mmCIF file of C-alpha atoms in Angstrom:
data_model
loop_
_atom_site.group_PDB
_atom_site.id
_atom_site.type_symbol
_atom_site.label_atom_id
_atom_site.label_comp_id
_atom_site.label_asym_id
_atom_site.label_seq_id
_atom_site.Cartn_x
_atom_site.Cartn_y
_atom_site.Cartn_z
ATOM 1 C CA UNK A 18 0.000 0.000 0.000
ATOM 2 C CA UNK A 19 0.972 3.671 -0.215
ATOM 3 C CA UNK A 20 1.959 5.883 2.514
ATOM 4 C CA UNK A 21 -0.893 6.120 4.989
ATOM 5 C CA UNK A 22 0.816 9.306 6.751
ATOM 6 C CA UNK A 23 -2.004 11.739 7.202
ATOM 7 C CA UNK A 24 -1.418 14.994 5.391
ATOM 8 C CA UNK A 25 -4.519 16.612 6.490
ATOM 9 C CA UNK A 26 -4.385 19.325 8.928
ATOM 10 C CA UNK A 27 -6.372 22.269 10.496
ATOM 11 C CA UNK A 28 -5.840 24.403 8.172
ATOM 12 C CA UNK A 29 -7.227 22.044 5.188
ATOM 13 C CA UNK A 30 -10.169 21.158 6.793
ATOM 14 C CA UNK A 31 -11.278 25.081 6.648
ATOM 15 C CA UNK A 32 -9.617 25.622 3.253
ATOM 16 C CA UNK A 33 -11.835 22.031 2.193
ATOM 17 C CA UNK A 34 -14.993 23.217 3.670
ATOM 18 C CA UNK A 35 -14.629 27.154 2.078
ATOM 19 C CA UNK A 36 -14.366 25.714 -1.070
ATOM 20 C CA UNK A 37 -17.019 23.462 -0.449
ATOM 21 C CA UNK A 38 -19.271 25.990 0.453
ATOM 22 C CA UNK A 39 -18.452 28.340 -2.423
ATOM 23 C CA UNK A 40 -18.688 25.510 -4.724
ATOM 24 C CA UNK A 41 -21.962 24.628 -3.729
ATOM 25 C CA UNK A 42 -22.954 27.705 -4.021
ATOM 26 C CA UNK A 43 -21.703 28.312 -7.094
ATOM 27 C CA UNK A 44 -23.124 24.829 -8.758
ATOM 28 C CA UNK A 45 -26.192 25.530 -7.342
ATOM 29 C CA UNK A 46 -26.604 28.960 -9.368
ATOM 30 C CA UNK A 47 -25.602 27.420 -12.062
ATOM 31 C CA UNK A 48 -28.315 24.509 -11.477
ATOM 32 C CA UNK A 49 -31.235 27.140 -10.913
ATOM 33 C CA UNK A 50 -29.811 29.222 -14.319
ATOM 34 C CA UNK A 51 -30.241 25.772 -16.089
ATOM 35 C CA UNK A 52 -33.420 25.366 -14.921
ATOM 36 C CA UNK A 53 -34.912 28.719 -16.126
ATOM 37 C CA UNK A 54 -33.053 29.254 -19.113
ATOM 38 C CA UNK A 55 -32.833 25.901 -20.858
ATOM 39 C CA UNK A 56 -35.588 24.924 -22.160
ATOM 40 C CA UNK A 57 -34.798 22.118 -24.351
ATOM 41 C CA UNK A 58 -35.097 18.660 -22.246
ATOM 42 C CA UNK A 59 -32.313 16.702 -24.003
ATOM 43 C CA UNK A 60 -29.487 19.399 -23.203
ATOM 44 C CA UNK A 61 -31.276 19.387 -19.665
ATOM 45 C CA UNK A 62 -30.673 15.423 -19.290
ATOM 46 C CA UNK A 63 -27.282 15.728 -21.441
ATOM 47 C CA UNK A 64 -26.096 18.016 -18.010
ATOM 48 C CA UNK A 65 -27.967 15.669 -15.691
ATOM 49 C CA UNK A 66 -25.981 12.827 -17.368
ATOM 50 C CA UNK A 67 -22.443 14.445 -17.386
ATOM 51 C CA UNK A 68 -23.072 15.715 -13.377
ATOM 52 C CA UNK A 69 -23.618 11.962 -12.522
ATOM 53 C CA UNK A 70 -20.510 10.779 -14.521
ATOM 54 C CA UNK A 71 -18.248 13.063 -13.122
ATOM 55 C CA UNK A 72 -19.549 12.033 -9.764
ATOM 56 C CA UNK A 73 -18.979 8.481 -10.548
ATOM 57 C CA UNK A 74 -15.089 9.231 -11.946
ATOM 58 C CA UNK A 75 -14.264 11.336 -8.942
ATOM 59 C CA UNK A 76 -15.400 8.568 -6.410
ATOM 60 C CA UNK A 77 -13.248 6.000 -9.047
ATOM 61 C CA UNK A 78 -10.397 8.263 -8.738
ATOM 62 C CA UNK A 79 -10.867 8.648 -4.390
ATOM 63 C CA UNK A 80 -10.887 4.785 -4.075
ATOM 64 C CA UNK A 81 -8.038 3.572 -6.086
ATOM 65 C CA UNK A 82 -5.956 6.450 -4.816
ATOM 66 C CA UNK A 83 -6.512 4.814 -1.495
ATOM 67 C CA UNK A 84 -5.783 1.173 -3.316
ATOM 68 C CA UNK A 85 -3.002 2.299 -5.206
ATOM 69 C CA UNK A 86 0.794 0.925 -4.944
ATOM 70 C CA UNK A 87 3.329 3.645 -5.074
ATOM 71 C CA UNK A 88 6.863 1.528 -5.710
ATOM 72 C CA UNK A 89 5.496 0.642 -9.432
ATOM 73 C CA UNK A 90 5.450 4.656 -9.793
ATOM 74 C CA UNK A 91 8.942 5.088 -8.937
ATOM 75 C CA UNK A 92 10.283 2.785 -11.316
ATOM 76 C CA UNK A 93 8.155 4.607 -14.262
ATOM 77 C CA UNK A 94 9.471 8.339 -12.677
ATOM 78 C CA UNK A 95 13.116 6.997 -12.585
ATOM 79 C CA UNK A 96 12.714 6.175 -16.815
ATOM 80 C CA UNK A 97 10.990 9.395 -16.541
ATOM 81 C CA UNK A 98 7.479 8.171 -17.980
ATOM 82 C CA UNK A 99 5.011 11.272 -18.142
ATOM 83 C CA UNK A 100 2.559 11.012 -15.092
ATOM 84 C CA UNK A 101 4.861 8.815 -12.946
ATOM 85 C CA UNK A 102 5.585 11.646 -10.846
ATOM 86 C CA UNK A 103 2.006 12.941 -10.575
ATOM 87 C CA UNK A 104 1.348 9.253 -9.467
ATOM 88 C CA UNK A 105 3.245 9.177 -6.685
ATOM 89 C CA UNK A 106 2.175 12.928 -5.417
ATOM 90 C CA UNK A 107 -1.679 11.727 -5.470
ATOM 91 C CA UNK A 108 -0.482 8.471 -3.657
ATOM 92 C CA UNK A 109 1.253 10.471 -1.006
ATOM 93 C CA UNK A 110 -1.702 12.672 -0.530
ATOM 94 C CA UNK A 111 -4.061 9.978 -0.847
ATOM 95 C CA UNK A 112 -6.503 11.334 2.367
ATOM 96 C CA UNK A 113 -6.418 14.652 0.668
ATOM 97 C CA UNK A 114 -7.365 13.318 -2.705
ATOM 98 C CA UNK A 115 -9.741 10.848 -1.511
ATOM 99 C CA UNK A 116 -11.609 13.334 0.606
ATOM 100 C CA UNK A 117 -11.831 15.623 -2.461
ATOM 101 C CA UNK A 118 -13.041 13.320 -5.033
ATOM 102 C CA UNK A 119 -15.140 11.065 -2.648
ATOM 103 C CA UNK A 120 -16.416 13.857 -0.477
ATOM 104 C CA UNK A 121 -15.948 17.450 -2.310
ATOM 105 C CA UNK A 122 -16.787 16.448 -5.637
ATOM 106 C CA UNK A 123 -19.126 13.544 -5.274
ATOM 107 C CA UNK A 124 -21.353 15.501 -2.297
ATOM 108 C CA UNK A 125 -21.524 18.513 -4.712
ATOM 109 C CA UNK A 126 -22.081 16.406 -8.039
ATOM 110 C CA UNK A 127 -25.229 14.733 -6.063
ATOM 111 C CA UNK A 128 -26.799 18.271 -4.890
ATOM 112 C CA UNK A 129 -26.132 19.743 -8.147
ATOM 113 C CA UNK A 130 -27.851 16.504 -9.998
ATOM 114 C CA UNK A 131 -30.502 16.436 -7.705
ATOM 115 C CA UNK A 132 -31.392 20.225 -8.757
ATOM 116 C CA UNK A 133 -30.940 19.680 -12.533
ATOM 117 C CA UNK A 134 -33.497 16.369 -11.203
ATOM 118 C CA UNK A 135 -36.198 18.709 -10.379
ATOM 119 C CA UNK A 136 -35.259 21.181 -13.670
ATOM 120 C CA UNK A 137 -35.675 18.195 -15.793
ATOM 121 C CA UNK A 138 -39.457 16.842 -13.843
ATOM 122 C CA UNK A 139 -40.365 20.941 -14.683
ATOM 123 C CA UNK A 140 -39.559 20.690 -17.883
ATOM 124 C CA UNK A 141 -41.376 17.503 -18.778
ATOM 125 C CA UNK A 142 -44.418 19.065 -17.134
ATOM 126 C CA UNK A 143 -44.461 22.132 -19.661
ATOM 127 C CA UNK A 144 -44.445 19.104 -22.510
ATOM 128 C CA UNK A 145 -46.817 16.923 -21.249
ATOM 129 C CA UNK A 146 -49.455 18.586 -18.661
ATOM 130 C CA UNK A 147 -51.140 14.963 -17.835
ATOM 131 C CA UNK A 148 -48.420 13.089 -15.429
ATOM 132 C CA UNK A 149 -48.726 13.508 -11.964
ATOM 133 C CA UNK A 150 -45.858 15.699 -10.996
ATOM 134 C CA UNK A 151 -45.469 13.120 -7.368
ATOM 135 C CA UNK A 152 -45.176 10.168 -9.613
ATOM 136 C CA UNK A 153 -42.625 12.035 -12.066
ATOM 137 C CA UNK A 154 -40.504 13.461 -8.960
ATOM 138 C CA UNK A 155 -40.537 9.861 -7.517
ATOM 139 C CA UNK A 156 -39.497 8.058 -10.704
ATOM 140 C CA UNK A 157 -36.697 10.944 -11.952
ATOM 141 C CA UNK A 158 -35.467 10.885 -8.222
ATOM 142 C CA UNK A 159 -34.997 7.028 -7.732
ATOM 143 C CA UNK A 160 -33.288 7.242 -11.657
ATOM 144 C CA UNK A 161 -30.543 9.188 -10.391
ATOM 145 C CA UNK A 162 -30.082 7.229 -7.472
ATOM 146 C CA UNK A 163 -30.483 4.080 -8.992
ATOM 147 C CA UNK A 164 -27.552 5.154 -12.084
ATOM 148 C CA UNK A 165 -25.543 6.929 -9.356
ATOM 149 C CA UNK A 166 -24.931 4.133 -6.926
ATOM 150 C CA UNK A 167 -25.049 1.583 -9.450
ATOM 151 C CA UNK A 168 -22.229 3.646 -11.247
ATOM 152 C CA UNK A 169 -20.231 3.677 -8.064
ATOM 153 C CA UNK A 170 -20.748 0.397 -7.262
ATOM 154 C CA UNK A 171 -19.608 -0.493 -10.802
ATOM 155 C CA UNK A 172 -16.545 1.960 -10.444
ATOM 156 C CA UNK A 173 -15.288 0.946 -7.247
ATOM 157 C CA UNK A 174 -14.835 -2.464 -8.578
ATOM 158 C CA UNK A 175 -12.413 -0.993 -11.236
ATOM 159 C CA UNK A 176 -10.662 1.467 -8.593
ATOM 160 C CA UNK A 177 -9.897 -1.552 -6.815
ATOM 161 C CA UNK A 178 -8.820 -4.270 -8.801
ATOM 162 C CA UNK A 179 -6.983 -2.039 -11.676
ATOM 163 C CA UNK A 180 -5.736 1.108 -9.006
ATOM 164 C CA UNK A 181 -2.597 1.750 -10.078
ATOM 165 C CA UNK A 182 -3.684 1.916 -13.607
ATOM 166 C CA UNK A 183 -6.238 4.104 -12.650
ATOM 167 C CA UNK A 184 -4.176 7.100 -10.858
ATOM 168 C CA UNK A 185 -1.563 6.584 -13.323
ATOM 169 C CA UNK A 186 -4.232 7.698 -16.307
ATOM 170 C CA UNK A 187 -4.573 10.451 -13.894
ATOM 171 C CA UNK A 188 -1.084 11.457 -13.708
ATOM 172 C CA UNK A 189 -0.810 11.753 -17.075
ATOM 173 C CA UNK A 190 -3.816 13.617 -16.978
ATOM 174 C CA UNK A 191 -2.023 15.888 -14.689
ATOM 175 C CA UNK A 192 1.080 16.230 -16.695
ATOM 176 C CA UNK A 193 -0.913 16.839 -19.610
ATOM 177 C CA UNK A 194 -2.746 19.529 -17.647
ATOM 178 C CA UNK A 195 0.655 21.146 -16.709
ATOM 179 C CA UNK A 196 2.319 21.099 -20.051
ATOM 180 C CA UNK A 197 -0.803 22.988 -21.413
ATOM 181 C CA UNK A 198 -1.270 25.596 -19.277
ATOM 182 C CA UNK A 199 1.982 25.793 -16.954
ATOM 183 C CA UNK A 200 0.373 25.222 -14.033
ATOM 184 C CA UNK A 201 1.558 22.302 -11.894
ATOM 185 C CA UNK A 202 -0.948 20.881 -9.312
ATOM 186 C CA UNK A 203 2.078 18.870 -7.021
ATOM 187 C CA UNK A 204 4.465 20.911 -4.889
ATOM 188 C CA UNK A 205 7.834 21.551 -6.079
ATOM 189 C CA UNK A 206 9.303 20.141 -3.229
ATOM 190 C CA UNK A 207 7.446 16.970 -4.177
ATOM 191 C CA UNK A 208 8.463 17.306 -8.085
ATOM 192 C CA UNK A 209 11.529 14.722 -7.367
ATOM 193 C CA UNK A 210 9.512 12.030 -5.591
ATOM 194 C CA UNK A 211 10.440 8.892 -6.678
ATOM 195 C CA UNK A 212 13.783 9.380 -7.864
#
């Protein structure tokens, strides 16, 4: 297993649940702007769709970063394979990662999909006037549940049994990320791990 050495401190539980809150916030104005100016229900399930995947991936990402192997990552950063590196940061900081994909992103994904949820039962009202609103609310409701748990469920199986495959897609991901744009999500101090 990785190193289980907790990185999380005082100060990132506040700096976690600010960005949290803002987040939320955020997400949820973006939600209720959905919900009033989209009007067409296909982009309105399209968004309801890619909220629930991205909760699924970041709660695949949290659980094999917890599952994940970190020698195998320092063989591939001393041949100096893209996304070795990154590996090995996420591994190192898997509490921190794990509590933001599991708990930051996944809580927020399920608020936010439960909003677009209730969008999506509005808009199928304006099309067809007949169906019972309860009924509709009940059946969109249990949907979501039903293809976000079942997606997790499905995910956590992969996290597991292919983990270090998993946060190594992710560190090149990362690397990707940083050649792009120059921005560099490990610390510097951390940039040598594994040599």
């Amino acid at each position: 297993m990785g190193n289980n050495k907790s990185t999380v401190s005082g100060r990132y539980v506040i700096m976690v649940g600010t960005a949290s809150f803002l987040l939320a916030i955020i997400f949820f104005w973006f939600s209720e702007l959905l919900a009033s100016k989209v009007k067409s229900l296909f982009l309105s399930f399209l968004f309801l769709v890619i909220i629930i995947l991205i909760g699924i991936l970041a709660d695949i990402v949290g659980t094999a970063v917890a599952a994940a192997e970190e020698s195998p990552f320092h063989a591939r950063a001393a041949k100096r394979v893209r996304g070795a590196r990154e590996g090995v940061y996420l591994i190192r900081n898997a509490d921190r990662v794990a509590n933001i994909c599991n708990d930051v992103i996944g809580d927020i994904a399920g608020t936010v999909s439960g909003a677009l949820g209730i969008a999506l039962v509005l808009q199928i009202l304006l099309y067809w006037k007949g169906i019972n609103q309860a009924l509709l609310n009940m059946m969109v409701t249990a949907l979501i549940a039903a293809f976000t748990v079942g997606g997790k469920a499905a995910g956590k199986r992969i996290a597991i049994s292919r983990a270090n495959e998993v946060i190594f897609l992710v560190g090149k991901l990362l690397a990707a990320f940083e050649q792009l744009t120059g921005i560099s999500v490990i610390r510097k101090k951390n940039r040598r791990a594994g040599k």
